[in-house]
CSV table of N, CA and C in Angstrom, one decimal:
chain,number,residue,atom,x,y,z
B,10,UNK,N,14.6,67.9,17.6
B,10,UNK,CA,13.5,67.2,18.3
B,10,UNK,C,12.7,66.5,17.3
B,11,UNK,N,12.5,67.3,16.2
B,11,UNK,CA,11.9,66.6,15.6
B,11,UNK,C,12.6,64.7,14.8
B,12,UNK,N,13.5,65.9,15.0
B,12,UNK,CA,14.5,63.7,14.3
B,12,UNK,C,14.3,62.9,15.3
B,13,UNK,N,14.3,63.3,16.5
B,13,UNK,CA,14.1,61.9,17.5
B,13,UNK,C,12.6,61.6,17.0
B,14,UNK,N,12.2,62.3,17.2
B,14,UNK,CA,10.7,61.9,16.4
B,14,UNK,C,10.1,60.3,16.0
B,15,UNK,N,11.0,61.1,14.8
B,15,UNK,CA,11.4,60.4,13.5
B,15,UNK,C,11.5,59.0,13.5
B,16,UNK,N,13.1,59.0,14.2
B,16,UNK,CA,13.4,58.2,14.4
B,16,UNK,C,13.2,56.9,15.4
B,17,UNK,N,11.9,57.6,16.5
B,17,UNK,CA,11.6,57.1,17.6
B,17,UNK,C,10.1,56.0,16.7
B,18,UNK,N,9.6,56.9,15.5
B,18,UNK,CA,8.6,56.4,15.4
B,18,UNK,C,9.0,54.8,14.5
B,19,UNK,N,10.3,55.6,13.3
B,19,UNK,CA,10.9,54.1,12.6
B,19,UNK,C,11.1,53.4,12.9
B,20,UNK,N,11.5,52.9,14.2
B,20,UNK,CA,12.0,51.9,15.5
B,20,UNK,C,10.5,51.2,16.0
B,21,UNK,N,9.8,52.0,15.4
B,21,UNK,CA,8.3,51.8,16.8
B,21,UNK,C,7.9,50.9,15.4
B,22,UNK,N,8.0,51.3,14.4
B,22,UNK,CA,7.5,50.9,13.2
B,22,UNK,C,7.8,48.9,13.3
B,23,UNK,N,8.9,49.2,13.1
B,23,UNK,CA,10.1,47.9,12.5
B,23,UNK,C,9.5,47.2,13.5
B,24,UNK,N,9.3,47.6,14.9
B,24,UNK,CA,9.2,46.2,16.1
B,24,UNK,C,7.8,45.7,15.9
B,25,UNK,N,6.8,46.6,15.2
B,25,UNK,CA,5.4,46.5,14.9
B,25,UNK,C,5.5,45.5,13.9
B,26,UNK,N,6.6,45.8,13.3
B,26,UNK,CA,7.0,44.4,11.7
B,26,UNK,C,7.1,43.1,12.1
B,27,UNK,N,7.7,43.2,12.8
B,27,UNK,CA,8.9,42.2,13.7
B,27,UNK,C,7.8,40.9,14.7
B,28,UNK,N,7.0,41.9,15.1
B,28,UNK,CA,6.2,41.5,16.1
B,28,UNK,C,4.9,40.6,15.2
B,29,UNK,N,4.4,41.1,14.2
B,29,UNK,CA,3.6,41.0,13.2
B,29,UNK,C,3.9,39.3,12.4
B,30,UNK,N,5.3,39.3,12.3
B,30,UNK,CA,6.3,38.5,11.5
B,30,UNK,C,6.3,37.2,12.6
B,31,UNK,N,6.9,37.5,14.0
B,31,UNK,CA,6.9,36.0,14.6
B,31,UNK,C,5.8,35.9,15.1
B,32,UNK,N,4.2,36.9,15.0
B,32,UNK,CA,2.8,36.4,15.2
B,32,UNK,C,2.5,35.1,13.9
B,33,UNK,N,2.9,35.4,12.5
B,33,UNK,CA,2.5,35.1,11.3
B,33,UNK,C,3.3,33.2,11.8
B,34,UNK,N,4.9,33.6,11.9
B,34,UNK,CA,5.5,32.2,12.1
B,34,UNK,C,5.1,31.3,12.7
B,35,UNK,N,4.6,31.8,14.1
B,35,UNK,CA,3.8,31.1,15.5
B,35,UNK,C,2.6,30.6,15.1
B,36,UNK,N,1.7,31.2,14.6
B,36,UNK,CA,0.6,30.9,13.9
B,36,UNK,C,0.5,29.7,13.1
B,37,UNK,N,1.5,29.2,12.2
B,37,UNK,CA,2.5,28.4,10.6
B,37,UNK,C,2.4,27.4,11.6
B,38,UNK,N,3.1,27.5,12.3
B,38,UNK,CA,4.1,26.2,13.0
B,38,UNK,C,2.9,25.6,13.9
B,39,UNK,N,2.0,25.8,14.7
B,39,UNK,CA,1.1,25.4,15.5
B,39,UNK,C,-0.2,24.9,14.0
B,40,UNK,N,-0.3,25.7,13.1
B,40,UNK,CA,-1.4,24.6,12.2
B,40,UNK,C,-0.3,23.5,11.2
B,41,UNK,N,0.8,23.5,11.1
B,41,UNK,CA,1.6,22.9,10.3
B,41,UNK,C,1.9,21.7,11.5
B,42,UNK,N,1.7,21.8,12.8
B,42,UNK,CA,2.3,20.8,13.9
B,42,UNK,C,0.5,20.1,13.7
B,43,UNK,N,-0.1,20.9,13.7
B,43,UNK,CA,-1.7,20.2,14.0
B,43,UNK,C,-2.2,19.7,12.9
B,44,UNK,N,-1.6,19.5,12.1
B,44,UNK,CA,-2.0,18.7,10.4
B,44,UNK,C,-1.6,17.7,10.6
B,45,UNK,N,-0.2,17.7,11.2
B,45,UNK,CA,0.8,16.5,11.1
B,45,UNK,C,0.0,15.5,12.4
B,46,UNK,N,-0.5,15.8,13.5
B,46,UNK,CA,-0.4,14.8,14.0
B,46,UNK,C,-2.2,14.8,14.0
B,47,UNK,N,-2.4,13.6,13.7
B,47,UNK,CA,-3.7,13.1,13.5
B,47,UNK,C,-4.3,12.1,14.6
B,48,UNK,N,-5.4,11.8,15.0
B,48,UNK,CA,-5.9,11.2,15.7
B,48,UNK,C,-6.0,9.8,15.6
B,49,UNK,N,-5.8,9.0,16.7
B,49,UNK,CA,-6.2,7.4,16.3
B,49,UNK,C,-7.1,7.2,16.2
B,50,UNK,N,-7.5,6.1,15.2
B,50,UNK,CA,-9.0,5.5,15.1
B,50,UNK,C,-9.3,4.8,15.7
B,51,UNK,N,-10.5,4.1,16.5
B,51,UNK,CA,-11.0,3.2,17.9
B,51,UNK,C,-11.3,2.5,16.9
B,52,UNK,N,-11.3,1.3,17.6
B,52,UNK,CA,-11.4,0.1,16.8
B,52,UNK,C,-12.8,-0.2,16.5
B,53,UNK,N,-13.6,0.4,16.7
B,53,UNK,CA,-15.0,1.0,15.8
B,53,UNK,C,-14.9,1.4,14.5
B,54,UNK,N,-14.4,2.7,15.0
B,54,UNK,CA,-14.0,2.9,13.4
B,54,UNK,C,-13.2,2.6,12.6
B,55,UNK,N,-12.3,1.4,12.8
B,55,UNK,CA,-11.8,1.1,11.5
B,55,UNK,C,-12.7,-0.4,11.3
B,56,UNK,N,-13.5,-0.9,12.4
B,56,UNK,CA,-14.1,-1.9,11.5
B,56,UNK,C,-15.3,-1.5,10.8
B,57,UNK,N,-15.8,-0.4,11.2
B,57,UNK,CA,-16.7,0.3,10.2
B,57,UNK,C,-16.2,0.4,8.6
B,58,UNK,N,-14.9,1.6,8.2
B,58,UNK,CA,-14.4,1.4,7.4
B,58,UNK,C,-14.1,0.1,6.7
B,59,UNK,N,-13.7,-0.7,7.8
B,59,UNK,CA,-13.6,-1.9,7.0
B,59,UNK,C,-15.2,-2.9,5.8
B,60,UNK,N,-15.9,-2.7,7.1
B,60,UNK,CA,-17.3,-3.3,6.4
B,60,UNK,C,-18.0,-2.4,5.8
B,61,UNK,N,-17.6,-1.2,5.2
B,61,UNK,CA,-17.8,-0.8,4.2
B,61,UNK,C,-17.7,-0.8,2.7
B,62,UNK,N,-16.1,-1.2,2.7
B,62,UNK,CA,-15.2,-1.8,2.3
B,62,UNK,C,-15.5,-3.0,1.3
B,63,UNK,N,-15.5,-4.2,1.9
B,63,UNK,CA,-16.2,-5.7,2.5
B,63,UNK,C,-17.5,-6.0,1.4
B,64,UNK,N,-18.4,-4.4,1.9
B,64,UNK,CA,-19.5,-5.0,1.7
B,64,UNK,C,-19.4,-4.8,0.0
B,65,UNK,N,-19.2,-3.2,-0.2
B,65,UNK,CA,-19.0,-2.7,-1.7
B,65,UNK,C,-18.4,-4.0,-2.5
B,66,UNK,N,-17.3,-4.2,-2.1
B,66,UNK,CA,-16.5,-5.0,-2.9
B,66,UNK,C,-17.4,-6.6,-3.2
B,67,UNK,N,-18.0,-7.0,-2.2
B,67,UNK,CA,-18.4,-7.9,-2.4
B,67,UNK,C,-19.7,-8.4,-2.4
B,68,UNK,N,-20.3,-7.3,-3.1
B,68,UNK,CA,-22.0,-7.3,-3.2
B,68,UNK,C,-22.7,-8.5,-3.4
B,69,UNK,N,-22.2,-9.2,-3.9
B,69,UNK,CA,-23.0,-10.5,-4.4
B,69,UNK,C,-22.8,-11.6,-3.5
B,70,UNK,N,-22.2,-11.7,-2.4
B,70,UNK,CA,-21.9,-12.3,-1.1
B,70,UNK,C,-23.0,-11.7,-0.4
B,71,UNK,N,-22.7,-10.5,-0.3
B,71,UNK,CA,-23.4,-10.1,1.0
B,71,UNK,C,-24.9,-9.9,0.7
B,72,UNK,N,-25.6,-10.2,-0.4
B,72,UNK,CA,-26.9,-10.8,-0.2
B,72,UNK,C,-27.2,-11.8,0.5
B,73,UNK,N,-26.5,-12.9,-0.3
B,73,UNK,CA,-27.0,-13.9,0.3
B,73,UNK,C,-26.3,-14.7,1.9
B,74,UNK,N,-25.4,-14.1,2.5
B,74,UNK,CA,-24.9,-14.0,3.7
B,74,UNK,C,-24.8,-13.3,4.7
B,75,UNK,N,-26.1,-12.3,4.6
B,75,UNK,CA,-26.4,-11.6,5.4
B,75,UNK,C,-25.2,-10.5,6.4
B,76,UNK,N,-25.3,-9.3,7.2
B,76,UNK,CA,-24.1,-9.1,8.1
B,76,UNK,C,-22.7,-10.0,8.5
B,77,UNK,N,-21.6,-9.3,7.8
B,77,UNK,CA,-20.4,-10.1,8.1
B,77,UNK,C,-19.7,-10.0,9.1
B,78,UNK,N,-19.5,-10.8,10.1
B,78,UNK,CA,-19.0,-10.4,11.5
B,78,UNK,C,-17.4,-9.8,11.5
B,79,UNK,N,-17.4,-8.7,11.5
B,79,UNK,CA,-16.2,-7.9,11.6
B,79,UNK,C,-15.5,-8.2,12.9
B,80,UNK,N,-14.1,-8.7,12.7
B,80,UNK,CA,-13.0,-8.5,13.5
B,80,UNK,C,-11.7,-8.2,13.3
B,81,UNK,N,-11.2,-7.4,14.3
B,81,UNK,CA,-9.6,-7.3,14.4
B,81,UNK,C,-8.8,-7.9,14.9
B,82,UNK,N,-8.1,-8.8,13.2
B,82,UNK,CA,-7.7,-9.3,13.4
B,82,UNK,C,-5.8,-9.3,13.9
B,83,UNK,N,-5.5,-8.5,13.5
B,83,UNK,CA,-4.2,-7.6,13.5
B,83,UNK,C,-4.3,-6.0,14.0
B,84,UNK,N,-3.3,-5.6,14.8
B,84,UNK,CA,-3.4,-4.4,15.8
B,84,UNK,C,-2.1,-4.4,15.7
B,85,UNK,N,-1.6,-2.6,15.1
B,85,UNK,CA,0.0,-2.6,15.4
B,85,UNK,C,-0.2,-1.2,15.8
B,86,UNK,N,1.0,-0.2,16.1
B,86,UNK,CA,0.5,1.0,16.5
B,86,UNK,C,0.1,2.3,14.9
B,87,UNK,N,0.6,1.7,14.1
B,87,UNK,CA,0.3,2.1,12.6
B,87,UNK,C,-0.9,1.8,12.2
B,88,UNK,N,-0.9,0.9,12.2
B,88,UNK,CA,-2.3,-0.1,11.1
B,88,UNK,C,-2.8,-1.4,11.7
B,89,UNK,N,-3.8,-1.7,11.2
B,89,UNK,CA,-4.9,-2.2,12.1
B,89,UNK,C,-5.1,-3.8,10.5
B,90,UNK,N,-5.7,-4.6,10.9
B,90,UNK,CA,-6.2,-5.5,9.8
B,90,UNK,C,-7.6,-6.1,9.9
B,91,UNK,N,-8.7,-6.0,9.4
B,91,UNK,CA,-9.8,-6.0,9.9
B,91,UNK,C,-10.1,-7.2,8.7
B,92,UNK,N,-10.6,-8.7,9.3
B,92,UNK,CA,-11.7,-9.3,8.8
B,92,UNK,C,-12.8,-10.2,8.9
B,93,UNK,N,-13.3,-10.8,7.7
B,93,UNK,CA,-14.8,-11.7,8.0
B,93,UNK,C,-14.3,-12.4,7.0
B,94,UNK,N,-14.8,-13.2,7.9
B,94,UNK,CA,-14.8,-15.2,7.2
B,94,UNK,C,-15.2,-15.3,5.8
B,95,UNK,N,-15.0,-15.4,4.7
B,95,UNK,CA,-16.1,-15.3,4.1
B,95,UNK,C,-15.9,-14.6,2.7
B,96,UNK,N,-15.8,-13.0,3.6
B,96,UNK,CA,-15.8,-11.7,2.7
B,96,UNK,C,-14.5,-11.0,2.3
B,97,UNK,N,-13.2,-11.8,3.5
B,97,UNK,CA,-12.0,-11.2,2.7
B,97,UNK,C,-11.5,-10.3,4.4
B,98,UNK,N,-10.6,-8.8,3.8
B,98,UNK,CA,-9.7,-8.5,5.0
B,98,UNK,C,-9.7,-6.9,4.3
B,99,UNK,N,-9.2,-5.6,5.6
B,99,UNK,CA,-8.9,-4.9,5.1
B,99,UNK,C,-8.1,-4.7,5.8
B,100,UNK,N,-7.1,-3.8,5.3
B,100,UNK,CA,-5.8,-3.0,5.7
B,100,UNK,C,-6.1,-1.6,6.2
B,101,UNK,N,-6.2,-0.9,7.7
B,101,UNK,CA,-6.9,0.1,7.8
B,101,UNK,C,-5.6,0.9,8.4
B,102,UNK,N,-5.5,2.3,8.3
B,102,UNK,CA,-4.4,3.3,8.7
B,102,UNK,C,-5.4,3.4,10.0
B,103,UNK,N,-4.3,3.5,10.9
B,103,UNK,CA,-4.8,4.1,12.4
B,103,UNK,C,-4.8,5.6,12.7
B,104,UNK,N,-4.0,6.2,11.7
B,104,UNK,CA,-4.2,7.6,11.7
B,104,UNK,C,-5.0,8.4,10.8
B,105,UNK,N,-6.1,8.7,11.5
B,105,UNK,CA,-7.0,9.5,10.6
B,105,UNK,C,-6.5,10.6,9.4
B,106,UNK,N,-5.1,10.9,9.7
B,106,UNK,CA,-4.8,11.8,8.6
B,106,UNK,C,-4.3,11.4,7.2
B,107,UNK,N,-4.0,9.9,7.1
B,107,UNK,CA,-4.1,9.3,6.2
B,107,UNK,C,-5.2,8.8,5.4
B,108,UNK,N,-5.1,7.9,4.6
B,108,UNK,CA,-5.9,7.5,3.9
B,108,UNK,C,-6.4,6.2,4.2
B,109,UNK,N,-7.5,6.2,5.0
B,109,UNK,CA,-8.2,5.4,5.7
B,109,UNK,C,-8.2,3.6,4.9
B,110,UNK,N,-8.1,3.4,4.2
B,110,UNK,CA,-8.1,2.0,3.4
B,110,UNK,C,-6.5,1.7,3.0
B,111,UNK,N,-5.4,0.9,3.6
B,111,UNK,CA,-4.2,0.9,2.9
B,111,UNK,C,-4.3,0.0,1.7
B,112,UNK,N,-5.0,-1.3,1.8
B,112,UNK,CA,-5.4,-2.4,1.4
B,112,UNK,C,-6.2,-3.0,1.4
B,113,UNK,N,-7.0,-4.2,0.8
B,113,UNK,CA,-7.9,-5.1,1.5
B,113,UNK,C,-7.7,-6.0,0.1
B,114,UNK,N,-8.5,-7.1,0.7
B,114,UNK,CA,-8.3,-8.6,-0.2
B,114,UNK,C,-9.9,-9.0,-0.8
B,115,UNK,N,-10.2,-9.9,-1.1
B,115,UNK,CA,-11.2,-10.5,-0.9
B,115,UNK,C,-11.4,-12.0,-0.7
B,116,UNK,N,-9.8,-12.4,0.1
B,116,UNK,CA,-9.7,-14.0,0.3
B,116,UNK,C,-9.4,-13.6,1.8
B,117,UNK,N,-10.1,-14.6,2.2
B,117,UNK,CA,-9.9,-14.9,4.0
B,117,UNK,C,-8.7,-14.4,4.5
B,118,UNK,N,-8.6,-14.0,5.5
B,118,UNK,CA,-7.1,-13.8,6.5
B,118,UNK,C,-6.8,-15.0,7.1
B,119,UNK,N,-5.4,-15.6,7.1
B,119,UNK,CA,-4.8,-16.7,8.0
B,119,UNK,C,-3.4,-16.2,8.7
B,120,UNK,N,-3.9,-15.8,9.5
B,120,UNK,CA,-2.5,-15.2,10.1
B,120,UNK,C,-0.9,-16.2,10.1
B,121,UNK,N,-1.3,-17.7,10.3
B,121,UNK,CA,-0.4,-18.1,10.0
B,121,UNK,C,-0.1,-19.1,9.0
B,122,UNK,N,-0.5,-18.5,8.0
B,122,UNK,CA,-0.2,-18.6,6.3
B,122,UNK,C,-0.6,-17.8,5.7
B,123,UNK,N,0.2,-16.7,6.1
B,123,UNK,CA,0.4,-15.3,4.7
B,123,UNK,C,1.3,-15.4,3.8
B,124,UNK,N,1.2,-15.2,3.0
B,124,UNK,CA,2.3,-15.2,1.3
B,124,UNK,C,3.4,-14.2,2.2
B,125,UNK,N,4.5,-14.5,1.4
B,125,UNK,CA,5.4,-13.9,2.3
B,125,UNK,C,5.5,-12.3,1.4
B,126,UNK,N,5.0,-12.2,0.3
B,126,UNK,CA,4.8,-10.6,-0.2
B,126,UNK,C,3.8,-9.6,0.8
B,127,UNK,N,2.9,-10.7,1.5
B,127,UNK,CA,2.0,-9.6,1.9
B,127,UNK,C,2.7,-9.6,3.4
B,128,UNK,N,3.5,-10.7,3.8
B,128,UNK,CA,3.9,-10.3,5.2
B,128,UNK,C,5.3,-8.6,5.0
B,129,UNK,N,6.1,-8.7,3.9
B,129,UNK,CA,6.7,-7.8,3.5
B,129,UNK,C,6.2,-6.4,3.7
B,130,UNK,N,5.1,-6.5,2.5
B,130,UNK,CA,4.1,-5.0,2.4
B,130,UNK,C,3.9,-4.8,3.7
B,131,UNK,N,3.1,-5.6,4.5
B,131,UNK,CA,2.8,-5.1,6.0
B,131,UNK,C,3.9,-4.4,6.6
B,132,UNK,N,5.0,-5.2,6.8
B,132,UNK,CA,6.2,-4.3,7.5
B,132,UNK,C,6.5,-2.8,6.8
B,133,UNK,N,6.9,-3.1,5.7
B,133,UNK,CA,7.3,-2.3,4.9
B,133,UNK,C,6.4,-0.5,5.1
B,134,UNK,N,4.6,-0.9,5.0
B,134,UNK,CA,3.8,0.1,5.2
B,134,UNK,C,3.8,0.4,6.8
B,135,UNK,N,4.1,-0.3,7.5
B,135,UNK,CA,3.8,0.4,8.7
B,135,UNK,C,5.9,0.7,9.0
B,136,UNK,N,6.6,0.2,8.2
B,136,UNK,CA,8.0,1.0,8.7
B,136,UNK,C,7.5,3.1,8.3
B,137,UNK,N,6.8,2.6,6.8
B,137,UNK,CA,6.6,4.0,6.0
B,137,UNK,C,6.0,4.8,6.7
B,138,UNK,N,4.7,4.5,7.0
B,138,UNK,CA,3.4,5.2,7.9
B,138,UNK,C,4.5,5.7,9.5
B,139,UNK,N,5.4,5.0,10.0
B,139,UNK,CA,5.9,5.5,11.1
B,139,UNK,C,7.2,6.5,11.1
B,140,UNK,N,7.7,6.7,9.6
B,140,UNK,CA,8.4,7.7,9.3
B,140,UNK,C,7.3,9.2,8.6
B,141,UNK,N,6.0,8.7,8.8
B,141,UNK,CA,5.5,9.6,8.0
B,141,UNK,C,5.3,10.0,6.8
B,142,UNK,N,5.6,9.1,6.0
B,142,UNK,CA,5.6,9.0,4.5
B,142,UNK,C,4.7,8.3,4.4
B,143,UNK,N,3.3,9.3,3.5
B,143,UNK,CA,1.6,8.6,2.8
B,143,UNK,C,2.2,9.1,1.6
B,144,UNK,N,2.5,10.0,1.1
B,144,UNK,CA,2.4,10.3,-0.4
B,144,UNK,C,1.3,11.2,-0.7
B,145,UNK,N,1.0,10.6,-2.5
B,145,UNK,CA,-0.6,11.3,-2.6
B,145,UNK,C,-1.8,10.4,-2.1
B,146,UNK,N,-2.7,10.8,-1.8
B,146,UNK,CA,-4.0,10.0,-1.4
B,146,UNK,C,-4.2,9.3,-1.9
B,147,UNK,N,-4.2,8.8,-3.4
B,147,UNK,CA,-4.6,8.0,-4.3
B,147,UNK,C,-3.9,7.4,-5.2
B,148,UNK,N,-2.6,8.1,-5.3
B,148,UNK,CA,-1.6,7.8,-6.4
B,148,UNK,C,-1.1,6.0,-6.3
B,149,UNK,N,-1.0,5.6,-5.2
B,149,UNK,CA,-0.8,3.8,-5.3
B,149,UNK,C,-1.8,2.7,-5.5
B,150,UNK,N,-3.5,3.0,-5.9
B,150,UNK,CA,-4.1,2.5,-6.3
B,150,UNK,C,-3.8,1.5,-6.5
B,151,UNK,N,-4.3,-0.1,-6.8
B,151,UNK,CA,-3.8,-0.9,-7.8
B,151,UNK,C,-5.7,-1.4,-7.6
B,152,UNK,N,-6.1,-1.7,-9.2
B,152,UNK,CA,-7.1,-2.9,-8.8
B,152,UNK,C,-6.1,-3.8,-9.7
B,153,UNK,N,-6.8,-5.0,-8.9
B,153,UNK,CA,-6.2,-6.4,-9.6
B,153,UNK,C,-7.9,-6.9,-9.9
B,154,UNK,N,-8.3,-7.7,-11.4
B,154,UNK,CA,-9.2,-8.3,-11.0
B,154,UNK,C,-9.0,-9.8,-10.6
B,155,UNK,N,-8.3,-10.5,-11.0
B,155,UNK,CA,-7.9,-11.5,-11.1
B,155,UNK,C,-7.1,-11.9,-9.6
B,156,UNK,N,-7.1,-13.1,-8.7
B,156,UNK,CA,-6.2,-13.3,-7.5
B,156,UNK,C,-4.6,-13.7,-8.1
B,157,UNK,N,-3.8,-13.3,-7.5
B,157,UNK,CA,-2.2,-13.3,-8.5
B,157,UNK,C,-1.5,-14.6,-7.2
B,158,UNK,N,-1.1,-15.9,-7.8
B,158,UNK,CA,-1.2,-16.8,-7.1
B,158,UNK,C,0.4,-17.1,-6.6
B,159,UNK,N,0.6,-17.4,-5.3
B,159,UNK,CA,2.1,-17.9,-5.4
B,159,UNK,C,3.0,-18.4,-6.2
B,160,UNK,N,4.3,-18.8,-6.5
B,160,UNK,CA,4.7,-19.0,-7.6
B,160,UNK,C,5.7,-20.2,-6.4
C-alpha cells in the first residue's frame, strides 16, 4: 500500500511539472505574439513625429518661417511620408514597434520627380517592414551632410 502511495504521488508530481511547463510555454507565446504585433500610428502621430523631425533638423528655417504645415503626403500600409514645403519630408514606420523615423530629407517632396534610388529604397523598406525585418534600432543610421546629386 504503501508503493501505490508512492507511486500515486510521483505521477501527481510529474503532471504538476507538466502542467507548470505548458503554463510557462502559453505564457512565451502570448507575450512573444504581443511584441510582434504593434499598433498603427494615426496620421497625427506620424505627422507629429515628422515635425519634430523637420523642425530639429532645420532650425534655422524654422525661425524665420514660422509653423510648417505638415502633410501626408504618401500613405502605404507600411509607411507613411510626411511633408512641408520648405522644410523637406520624412519617412515615418506605421508600426509603432519599429523605429519611428525610417528616413527624412531636407529637400521638398515631388512625387512625380523622385530620383529613382529613393523610389527603390521606398519599395525595398516597405517590401522589408512587411516581412518583418527592422534589424537594430539604430544600426542603419546614415548622416549625410552634403545633398548627393543625380549622376
Amino acid at each position: 500500500m504503501v508503493f501505490v502511495e508512492k507511486c500515486n504521488f510521483v505521477g501527481d508530481k510529474s503532471i504538476y511539472h507538466n502542467m507548470k511547463r505548458l503554463e510557462l510555454i502559453l505564457c512565451t507565446l502570448i507575450f512573444v505574439t504581443l511584441c510582434a504585433i504593434g499598433k498603427e500610428r494615426t496620421k497625427a502621430e506620424m505627422i507629429n513625429i515628422a515635425r519634430g523631425v523637420l523642425l530639429t533638423t532645420n532650425g534655422a528655417k524654422a525661425k524665420g518661417y514660422g509653423e510648417p504645415v505638415m502633410q501626408l503626403v504618401k500613405s502605404s500600409e507600411r509607411l507613411g511620408v510626411v511633408a512641408a514645403e520648405g522644410y523637406g519630408f520624412v519617412v515615418v514606420n506605421r508600426n509603432d514597434m519599429g523605429r519611428p523615423v525610417l528616413g527624412f530629407s531636407q529637400t521638398d517632396y515631388d512625387a512625380d520627380n523622385l530620383p529613382e534610388g529613393l523610389v527603390w529604397w521606398l519599395e525595398t523598406t516597405e517590401d522589408a517592414l512587411s516581412k518583418g525585418i527592422m534589424g537594430a534600432y539604430d544600426s542603419d543610421i546614415l548622416c549625410v551632410d552634403e545633398t548627393i546629386e543625380n549622376f
